[in-house]
Coordinates of C-alpha atoms in Angstrom, one line a residue:
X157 CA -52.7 18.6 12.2
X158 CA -48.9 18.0 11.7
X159 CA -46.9 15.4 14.4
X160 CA -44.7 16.5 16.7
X161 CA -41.8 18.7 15.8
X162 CA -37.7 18.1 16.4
X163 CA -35.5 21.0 17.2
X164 CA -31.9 21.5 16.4
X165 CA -29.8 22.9 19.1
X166 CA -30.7 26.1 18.1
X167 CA -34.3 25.5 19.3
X168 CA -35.4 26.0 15.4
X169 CA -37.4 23.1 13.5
X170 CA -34.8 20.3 11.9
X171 CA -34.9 19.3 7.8
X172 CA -35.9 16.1 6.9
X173 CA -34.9 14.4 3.4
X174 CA -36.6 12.1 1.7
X175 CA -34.5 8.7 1.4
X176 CA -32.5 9.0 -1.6
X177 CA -33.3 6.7 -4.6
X178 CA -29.4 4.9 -4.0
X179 CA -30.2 4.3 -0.1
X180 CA -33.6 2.3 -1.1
X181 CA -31.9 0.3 -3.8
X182 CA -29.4 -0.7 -1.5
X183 CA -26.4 1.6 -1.3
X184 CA -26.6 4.9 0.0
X185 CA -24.2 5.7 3.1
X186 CA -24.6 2.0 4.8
X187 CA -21.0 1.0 5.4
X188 CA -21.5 -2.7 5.0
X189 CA -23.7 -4.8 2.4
X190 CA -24.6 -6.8 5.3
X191 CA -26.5 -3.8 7.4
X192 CA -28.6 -2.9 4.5
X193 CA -32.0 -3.0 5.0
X194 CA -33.5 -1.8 1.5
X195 CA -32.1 -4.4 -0.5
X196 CA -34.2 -7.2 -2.3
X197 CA -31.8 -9.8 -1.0
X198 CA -32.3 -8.7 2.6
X199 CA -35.5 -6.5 3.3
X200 CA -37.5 -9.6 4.7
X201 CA -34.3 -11.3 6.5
X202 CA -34.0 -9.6 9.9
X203 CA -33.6 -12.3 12.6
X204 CA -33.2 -11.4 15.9
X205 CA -30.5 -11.2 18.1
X206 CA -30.6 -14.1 20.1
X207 CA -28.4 -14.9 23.1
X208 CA -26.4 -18.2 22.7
X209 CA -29.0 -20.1 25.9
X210 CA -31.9 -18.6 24.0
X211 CA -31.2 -19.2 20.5
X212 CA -30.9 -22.7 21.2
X213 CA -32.6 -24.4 24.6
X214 CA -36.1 -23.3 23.7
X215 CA -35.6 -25.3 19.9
X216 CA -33.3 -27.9 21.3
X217 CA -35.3 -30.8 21.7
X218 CA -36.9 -30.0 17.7
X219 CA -33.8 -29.8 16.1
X220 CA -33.2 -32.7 17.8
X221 CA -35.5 -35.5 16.8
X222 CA -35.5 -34.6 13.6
X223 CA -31.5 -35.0 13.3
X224 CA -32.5 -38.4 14.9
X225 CA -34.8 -39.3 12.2
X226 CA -32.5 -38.3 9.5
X227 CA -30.1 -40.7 11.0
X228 CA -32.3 -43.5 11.4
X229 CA -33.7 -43.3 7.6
X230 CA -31.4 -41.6 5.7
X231 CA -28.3 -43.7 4.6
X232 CA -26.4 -40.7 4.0
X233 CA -26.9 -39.0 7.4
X234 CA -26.4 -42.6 9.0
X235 CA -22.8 -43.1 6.9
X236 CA -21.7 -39.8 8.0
X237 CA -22.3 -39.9 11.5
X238 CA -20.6 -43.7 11.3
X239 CA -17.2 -42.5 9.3
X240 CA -16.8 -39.7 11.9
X241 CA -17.3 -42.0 14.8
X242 CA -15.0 -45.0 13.2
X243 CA -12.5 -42.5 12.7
X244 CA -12.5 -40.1 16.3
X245 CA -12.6 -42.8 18.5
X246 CA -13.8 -46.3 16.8
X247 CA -14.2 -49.2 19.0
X248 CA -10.5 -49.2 21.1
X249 CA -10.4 -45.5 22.4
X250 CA -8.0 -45.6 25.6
X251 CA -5.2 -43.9 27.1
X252 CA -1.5 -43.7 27.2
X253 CA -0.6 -42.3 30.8
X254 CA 1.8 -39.5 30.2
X255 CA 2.3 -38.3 34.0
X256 CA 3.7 -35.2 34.1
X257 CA 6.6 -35.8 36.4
X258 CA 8.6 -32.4 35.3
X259 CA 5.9 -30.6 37.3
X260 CA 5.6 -33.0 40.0
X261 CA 9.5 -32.5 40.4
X262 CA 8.6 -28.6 40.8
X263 CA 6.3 -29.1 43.3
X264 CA 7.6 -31.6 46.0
X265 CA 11.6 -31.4 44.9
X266 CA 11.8 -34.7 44.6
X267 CA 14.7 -36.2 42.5
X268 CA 13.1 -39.4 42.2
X269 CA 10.4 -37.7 39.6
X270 CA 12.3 -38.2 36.6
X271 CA 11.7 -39.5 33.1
X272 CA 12.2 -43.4 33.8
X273 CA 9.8 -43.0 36.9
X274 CA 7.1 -41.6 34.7
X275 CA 8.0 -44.4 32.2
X276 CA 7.0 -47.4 34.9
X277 CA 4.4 -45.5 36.5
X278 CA 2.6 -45.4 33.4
X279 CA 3.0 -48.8 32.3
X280 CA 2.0 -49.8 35.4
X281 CA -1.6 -47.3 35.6
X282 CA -2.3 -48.4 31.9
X283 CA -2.7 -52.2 33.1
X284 CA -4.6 -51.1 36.2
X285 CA -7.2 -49.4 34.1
X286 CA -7.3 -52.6 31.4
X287 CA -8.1 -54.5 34.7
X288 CA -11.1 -51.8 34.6
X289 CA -12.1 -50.4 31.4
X290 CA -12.2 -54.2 29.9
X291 CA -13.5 -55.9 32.9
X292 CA -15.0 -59.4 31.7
X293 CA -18.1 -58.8 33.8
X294 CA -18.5 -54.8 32.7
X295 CA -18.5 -53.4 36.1
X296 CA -17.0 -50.3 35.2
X297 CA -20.7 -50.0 33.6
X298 CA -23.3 -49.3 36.2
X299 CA -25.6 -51.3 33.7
X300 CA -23.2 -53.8 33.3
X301 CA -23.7 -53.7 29.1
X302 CA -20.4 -52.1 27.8
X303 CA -16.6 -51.7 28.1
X304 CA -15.2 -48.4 29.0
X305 CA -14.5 -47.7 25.2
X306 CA -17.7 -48.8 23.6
X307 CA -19.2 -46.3 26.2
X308 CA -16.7 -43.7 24.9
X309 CA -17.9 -44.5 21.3
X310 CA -21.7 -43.9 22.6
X311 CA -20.9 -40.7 24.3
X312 CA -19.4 -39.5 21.5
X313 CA -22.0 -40.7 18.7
X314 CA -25.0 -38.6 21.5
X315 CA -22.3 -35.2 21.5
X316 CA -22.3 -35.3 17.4
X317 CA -26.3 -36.3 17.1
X318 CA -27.5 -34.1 20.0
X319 CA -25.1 -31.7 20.6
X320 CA -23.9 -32.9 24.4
X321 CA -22.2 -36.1 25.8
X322 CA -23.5 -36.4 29.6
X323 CA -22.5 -39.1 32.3
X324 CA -22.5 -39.9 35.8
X325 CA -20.0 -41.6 38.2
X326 CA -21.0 -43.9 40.7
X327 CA -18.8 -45.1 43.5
X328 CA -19.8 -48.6 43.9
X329 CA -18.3 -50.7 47.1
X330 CA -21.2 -53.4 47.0
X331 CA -19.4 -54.7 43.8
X332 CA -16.3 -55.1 44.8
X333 CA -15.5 -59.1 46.3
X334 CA -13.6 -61.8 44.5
X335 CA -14.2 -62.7 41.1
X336 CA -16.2 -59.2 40.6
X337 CA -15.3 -56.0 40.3
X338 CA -12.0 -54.4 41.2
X339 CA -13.0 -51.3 41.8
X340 CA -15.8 -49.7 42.9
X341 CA -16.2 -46.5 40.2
X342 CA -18.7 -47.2 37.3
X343 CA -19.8 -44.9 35.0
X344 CA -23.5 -44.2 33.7
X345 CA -24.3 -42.7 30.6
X346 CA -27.7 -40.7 30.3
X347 CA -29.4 -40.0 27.6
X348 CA -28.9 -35.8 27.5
X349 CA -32.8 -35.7 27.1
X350 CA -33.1 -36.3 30.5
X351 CA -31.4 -32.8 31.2
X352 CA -34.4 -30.4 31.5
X353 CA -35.5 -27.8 33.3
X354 CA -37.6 -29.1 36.3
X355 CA -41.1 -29.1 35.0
X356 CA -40.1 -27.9 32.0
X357 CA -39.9 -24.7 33.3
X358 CA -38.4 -21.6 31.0
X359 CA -34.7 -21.1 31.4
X360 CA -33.9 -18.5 34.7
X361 CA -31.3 -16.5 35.5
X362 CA -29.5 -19.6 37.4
X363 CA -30.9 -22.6 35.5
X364 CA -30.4 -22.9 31.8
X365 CA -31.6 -26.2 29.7
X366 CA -31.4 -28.6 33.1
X367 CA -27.3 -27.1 34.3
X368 CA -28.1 -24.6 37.6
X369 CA -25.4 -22.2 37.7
X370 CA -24.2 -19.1 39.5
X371 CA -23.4 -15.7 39.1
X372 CA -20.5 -16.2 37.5
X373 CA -21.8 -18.8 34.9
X374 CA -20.1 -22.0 36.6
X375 CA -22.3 -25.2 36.3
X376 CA -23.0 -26.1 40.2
X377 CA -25.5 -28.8 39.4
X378 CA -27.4 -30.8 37.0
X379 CA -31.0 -31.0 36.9
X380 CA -32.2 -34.4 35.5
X381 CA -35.4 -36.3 35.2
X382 CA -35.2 -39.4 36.5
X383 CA -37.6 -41.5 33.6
X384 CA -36.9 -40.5 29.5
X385 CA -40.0 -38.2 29.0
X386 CA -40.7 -41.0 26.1
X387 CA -41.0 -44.1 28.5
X388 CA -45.2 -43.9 29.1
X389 CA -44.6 -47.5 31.1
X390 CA -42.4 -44.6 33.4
X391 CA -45.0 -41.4 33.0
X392 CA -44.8 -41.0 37.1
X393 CA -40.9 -41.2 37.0
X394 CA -40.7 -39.0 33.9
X395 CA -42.4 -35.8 35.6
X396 CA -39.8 -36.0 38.2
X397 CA -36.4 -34.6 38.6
X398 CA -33.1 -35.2 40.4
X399 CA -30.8 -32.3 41.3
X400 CA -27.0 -33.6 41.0
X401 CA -23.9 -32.0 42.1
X402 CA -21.7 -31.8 40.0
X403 CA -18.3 -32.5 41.6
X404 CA -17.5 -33.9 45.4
X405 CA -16.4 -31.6 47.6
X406 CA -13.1 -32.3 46.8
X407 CA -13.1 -32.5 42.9
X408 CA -14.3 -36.1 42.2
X409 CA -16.4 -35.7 39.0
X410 CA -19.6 -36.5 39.5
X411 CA -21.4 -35.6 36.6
X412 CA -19.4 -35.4 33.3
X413 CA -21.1 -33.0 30.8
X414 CA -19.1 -32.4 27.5
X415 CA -20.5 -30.1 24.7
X416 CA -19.3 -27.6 21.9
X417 CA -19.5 -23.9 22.9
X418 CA -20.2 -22.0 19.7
X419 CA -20.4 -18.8 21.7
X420 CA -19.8 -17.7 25.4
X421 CA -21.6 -18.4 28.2
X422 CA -23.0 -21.7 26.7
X423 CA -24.4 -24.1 28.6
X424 CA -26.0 -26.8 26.3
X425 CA -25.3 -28.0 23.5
X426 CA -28.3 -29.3 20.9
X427 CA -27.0 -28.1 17.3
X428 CA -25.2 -31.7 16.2
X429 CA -23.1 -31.5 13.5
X430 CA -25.9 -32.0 10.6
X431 CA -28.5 -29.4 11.9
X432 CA -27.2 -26.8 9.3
X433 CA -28.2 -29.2 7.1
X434 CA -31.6 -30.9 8.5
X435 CA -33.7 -29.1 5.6
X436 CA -31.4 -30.6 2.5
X437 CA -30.6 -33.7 3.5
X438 CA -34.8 -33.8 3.7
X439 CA -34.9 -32.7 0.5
X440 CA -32.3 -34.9 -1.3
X441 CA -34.6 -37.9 0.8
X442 CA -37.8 -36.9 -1.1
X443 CA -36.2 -36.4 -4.2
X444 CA -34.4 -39.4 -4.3
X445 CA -37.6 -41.3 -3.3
X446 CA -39.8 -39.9 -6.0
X447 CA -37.1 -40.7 -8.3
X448 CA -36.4 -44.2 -7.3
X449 CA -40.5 -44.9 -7.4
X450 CA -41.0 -43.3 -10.0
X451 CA -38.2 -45.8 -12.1
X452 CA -40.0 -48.8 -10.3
X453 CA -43.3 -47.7 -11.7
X454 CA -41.8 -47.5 -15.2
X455 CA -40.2 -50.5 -15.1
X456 CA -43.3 -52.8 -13.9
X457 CA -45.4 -50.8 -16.4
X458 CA -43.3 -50.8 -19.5
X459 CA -45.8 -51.4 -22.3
X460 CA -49.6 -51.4 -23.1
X461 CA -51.9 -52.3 -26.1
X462 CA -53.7 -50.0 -27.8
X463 CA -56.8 -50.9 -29.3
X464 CA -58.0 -48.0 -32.0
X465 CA -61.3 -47.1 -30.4
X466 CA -62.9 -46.3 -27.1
X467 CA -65.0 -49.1 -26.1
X468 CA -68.0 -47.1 -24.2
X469 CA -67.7 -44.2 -26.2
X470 CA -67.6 -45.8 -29.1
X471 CA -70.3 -48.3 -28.3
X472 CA -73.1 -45.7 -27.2
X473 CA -72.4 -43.9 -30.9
X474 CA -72.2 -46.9 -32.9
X475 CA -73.5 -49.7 -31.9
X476 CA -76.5 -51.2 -33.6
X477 CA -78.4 -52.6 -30.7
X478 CA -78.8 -56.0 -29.4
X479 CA -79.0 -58.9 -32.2
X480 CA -80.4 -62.3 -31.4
X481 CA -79.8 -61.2 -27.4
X482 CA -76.0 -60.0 -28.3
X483 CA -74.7 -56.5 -28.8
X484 CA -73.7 -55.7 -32.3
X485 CA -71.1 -53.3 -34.0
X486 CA -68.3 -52.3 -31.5
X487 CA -69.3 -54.7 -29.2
X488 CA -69.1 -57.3 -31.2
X489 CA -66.0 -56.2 -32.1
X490 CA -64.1 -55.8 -28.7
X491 CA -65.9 -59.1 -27.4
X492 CA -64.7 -61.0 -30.6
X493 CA -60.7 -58.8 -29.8
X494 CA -61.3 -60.3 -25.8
X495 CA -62.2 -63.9 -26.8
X496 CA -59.2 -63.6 -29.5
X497 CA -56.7 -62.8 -26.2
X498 CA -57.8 -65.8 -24.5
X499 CA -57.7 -68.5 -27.1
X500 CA -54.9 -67.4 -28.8
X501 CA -51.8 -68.8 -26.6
X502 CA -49.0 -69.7 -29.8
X503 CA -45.6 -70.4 -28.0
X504 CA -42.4 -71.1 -29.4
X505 CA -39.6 -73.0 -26.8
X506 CA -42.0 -71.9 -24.6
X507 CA -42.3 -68.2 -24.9
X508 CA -45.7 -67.1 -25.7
X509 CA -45.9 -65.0 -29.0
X510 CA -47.7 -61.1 -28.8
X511 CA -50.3 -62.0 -31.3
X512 CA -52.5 -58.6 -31.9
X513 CA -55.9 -58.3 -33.0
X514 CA -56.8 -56.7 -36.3
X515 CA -56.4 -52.9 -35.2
X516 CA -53.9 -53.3 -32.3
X517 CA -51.1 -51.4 -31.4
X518 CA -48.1 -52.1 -28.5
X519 CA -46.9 -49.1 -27.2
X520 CA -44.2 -48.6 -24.8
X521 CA -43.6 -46.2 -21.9
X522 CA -40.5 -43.8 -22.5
X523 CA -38.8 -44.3 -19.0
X524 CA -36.7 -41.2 -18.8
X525 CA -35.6 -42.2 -14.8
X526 CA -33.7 -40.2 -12.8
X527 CA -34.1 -37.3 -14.5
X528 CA -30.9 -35.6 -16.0
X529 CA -30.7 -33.2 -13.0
X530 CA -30.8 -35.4 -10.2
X531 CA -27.0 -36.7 -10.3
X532 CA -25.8 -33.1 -10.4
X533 CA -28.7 -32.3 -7.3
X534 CA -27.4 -34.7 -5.6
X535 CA -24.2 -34.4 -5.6
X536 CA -24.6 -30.8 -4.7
X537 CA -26.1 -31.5 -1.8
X538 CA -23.6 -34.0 -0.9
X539 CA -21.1 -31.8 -1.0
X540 CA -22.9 -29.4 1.4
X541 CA -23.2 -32.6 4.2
X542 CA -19.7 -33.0 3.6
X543 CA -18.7 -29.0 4.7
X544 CA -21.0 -29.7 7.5
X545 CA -19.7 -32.4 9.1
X546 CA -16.4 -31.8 8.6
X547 CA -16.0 -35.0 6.2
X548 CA -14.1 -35.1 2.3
X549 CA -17.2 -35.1 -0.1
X550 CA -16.0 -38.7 -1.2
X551 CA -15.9 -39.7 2.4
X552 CA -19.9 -39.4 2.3
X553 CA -20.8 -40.9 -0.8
X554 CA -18.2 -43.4 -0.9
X555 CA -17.5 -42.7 -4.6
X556 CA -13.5 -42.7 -5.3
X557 CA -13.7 -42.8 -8.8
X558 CA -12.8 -39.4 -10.0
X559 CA -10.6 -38.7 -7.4
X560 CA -6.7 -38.8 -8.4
X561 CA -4.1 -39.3 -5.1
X562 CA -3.3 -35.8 -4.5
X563 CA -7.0 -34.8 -4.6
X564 CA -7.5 -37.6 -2.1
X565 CA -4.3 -37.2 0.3
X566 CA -5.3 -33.5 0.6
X567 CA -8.6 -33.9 1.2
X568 CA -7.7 -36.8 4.1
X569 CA -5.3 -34.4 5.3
X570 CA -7.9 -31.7 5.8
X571 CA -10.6 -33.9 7.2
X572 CA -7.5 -35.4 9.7
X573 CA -7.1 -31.8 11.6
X574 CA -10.9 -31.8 11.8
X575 CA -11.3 -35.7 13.6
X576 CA -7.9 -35.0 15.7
X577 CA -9.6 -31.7 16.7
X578 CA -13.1 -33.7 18.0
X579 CA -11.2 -36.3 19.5
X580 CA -8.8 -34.1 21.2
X581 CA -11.6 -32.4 22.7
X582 CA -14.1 -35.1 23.5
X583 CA -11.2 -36.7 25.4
X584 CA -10.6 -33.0 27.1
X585 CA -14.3 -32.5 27.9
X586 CA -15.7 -36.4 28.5
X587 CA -13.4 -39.0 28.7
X588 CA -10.2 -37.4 30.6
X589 CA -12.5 -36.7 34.0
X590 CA -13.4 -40.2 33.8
X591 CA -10.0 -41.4 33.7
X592 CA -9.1 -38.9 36.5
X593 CA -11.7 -40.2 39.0
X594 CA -10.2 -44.1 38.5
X595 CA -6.9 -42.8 38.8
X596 CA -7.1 -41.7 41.8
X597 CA -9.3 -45.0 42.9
X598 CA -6.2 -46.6 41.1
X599 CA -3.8 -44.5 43.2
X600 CA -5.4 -45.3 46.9
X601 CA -5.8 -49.4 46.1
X602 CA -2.9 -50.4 44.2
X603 CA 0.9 -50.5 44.6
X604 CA 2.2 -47.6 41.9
X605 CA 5.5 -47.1 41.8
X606 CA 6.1 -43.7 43.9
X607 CA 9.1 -41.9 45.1
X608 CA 8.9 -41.4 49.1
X609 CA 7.2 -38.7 50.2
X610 CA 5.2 -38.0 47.0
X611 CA 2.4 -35.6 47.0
X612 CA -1.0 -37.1 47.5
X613 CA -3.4 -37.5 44.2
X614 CA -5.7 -34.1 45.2
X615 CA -2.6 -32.2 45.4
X616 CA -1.4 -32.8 42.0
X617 CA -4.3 -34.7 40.3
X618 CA -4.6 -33.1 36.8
X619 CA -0.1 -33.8 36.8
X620 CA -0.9 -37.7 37.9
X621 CA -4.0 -37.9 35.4
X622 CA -2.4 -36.8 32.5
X623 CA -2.9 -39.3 29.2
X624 CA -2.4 -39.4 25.5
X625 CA -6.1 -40.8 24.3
X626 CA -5.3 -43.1 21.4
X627 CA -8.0 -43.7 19.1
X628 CA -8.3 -45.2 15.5
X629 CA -5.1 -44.9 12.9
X630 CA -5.0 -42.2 10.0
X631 CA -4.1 -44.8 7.8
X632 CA -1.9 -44.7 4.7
X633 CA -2.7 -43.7 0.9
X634 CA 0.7 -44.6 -0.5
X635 CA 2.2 -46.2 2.4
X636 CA 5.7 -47.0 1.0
X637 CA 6.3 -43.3 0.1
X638 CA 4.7 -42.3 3.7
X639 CA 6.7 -44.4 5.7
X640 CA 9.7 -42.8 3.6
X641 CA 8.4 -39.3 4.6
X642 CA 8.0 -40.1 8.5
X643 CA 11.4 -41.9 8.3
X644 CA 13.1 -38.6 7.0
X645 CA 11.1 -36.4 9.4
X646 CA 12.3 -38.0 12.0
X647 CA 15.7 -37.6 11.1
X648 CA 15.7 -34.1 10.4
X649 CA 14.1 -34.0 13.9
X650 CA 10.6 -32.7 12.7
X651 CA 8.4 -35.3 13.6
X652 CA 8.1 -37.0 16.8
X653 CA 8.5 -41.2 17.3
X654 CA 5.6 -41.3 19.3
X655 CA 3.2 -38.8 17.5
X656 CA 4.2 -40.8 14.5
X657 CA 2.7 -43.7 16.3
X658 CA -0.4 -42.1 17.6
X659 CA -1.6 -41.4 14.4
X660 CA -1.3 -44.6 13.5
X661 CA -3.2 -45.9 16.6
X662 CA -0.6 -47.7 18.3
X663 CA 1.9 -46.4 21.5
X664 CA 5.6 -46.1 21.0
X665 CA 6.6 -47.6 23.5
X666 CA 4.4 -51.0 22.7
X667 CA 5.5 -51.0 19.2
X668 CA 9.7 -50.8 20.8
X669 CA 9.2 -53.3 23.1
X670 CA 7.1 -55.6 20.3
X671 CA 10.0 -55.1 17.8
X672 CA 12.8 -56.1 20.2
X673 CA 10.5 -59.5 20.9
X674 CA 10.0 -60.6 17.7
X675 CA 13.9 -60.3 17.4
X676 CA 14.6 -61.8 20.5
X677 CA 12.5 -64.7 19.6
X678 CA 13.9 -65.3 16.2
X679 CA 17.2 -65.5 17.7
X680 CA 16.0 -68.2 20.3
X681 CA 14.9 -70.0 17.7
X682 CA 17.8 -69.8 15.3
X683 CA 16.0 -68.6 12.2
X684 CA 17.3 -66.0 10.4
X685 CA 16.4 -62.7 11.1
X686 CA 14.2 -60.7 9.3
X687 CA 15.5 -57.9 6.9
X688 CA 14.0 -55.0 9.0
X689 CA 16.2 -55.9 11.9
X690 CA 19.0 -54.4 10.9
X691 CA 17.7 -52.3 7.8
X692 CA 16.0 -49.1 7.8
X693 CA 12.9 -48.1 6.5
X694 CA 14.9 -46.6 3.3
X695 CA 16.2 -49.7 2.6
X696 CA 19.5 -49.1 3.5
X697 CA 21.6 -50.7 6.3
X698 CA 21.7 -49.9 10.0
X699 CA 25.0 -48.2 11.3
X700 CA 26.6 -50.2 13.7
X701 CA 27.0 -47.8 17.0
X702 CA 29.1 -48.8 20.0
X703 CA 26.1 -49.0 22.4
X704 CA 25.0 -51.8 19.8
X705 CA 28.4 -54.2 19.3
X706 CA 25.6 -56.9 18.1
X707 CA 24.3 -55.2 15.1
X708 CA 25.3 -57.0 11.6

């Protein structure tokens, strides 16, 4: 009996060939190396074609607590994670306000929107939110534990361990009152386990991973338990959820939920920055573990004595049975080589001399730890955490010493666009809503300086809230010849004052103001001022200019 039969268009029987010998190895009429499915390399490798929710939600909490672990055990993991966080947003992250008073000109035609008004009003919203983000009694925390920038630092520290930086903002009137809080919005961070599906359900149509969403993809709440599924002194909290909006009704944040989309729609994150490498990093751990015991072992046991014969072996074949109630032959002999051990205790300054019985050997173990492969293993694998992460290979194993300065300035320059790129957009996704919502608390409580008639905060709230986020400085290799370099830059008009500063971690406009106080002050004094005043970074002399009749 034959199978069924497929006809041409002619209604007549079609020809099948055989798969030619070139297809099966591999090549045949397949377009791309990558489609081929006959090929050693890629026969058994056909993974399937996941969406981005579905590739990741149901795997999420996995990938996980195992990136968790390697953190917690694994110096490696634990320095990697630290030198990204030191160097995105270390332990001062905070804003420069940069209102953006061209477009608020546009929009209300007021003159009095103009470059020295954005200047003031941004001095004068930078102290309001010191007043908050370093309050002494950490009321801009609703658990009262953390300044506004160590929060940042945790936030941050969660979105490159578990994939998603999550927070809530509370208004808080009850706190406000002399010698307490100024103002009444705190922030909350939660831990983005908490964001689940309720019940654990599988993800829906309108609910993926915890964020309930609608037909066009746009989060509309947040679905989050209200006890850490880990806290059994919590287990009735834990099996219960909260639904969350997540904005007011008119725009106040309410939760703020920052991750990296890898493809589009995504809705989570979960896939930190070292779960491409989870299985190495395991590896290198076990290898370097059995490695490192392994040279303990050898060095406690380092030597033995060998005595030339088996002593129940030999005793059962030789021996001559018992004589006047003792054992003869070999016995005799390795009771006679024990006794000789113990009595025998010749010392000279006080170090006790290996004295050997007639027929005794020392021998030594040949402690060949680490093995000649392990250096080059792990440095391999080094290398691979580095790619990962987005770090310089030295960066993670803190080893300089083969690494000249144009090795090391490039690869600080390439790992630079990678931190100004996360910090860019942690402070685009997490920390600029959060500075938004205060501003326009700021905005409604305190005296800003305004032009009559200026717009309220809701009409032009993203122009009001705009900020430069300042975090830690790049630093400088050869700082004489760098300095030289900006110096020149600016000149030529290619770099910008201020950016100059940013990377450095400080504000322009502090470091102008701080530079005409020091001379100020060393002109009240009478001292002599210093060389810089009046000297360029070149080393050459300032030219005196007419708006500056003072200069020397």
């Amino acid at each position: 009996m034959t199978g069924p039969r497929i006809l041409d268009a002619r209604g007549q029987p079609m020809q099948h060939a055989a798969p030619r010998a070139s297809m099966l190895a591999g090549g045949g009429n397949i377009p791309f190396d990558a489609a081929d499915i006959y090929g050693d390399e890629v026969r058994a490798w056909q993974p399937f074609l996941w969406s981005v929710d579905g590739e990741l939600n149901p795997y999420r909490d996995r990938i996980v607590s195992r990136v968790r672990d390697l953190v917690r055990n694994d110096g490696w993991a634990s320095g990697a994670v630290t030198r990204i966080l030191d160097n995105a947003v270390g332990a001062n992250f905070h804003p420069i306000p940069k209102p953006d008073h061209r477009a608020l000109a546009v929009y209300s035609g007021l003159k009095g929107f103009d470059g020295q008004w954005a200047y003031e009003f941004g001095q004068a919203l930078a102290a309001c939110y010191r007043t908050w983000a370093y309050d002494l009694g950490r009321y801009c925390d609703t658990q009262r534990a953390n300044t506004v920038p160590q929060m940042m630092r945790l936030a941050f520290r969660h979105k490159l361990l578990d994939g998603d930086a999550l927070g809530m903002l509370h208004w808080l009137p009850e706190r406000l009152g002399l010698g307490r809080a100024s103002y009444a919005t705190a922030l909350q961070l939660i831990d983005p386990d908490r964001l689940s599906n309720p019940q654990m359900r599988f993800d829906q149509q309108l609910m993926r991973g915890g964020v309930e969403v609608d037909e066009r993809d746009v989060a509309q709440a947040y679905w989050i338990r209200c006890a850490h599924q880990g806290d059994w002194f919590s287990a009735a909290k834990s099996v219960r959820w909260e639904r969350i909006q997540r904005e007011t009704a008119w725009g106040r944040p309410i939760v703020v939920h920052d991750f990296d989309s890898d493809r589009a729609p995504q809705h989570r994150g979960g896939a930190g920055i070292l779960t491409p490498v989870v299985q190495r990093l395991k590896m290198l751990t076990k290898y370097d573990g059995a490695e490192l015991g392994s040279a303990i072992l050898n060095a406690v046991f380092s030597a033995y004595v060998e005595s030339p014969f088996d002593h129940e072996l030999m005793s059962e074949a030789m021996s001559d049975g018992p004589v006047a109630g003792q054992d003869g032959g070999l016995n005799a002999y390795q009771s006679d080589r024990a006794a000789f051990h113990d009595e025998t205790k010749i010392t000279i300054g006080g170090a006790k001399m290996p004295m050997l019985y007639p027929g005794e050997k020392i021998t030594t173990v040949d402690a060949q730890r680490p093995s000649g492969n392990f250096a080059a293993f792990e440095k391999a694998v080094l290398r691979n955490v580095a790619a990962a992460a987005g770090l310089s290979a030295q960066q993670v194993s803190n080893d300089w010493s083969d690494v000249n300065y144009s090795s090391a300035r490039g690869a600080m320059l390439e790992f630079w666009k990678t931190m100004t790129r996360r910090r860019d957009d942690f402070a685009a996704g997490f920390s600029q809503p959060v500075f938004a919502a205060f501003v326009e608390e700021a905005m409604d409580v305190d005296d800003l300086p305004l032009p009559a008639g200026a717009p309220d905060f809701l009409e032009c709230r993203t122009a009001y809230a705009r900020a430069k986020w300042i975090g830690p400085g790049r630093g400088w290799i050869d700082p004489v010849n760098e300095v030289k370099g900006s110096v020149l830059g600016m000149d030529a008009v290619l770099m910008d004052y201020d950016e100059i500063c940013a990377e450095q971690g400080f504000d322009g406009d502090d470091m102008i103001a701080a530079r005409a106080n020091v001379i100020r002050r060393f002109k009240d004094a009478g001292v002599a001022l210093p060389n810089w005043s009046n000297m360029n970074p070149m080393g050459e002399p300032a030219q005196r200019t007419i708006a500056d009749p003072e200069a020397t």
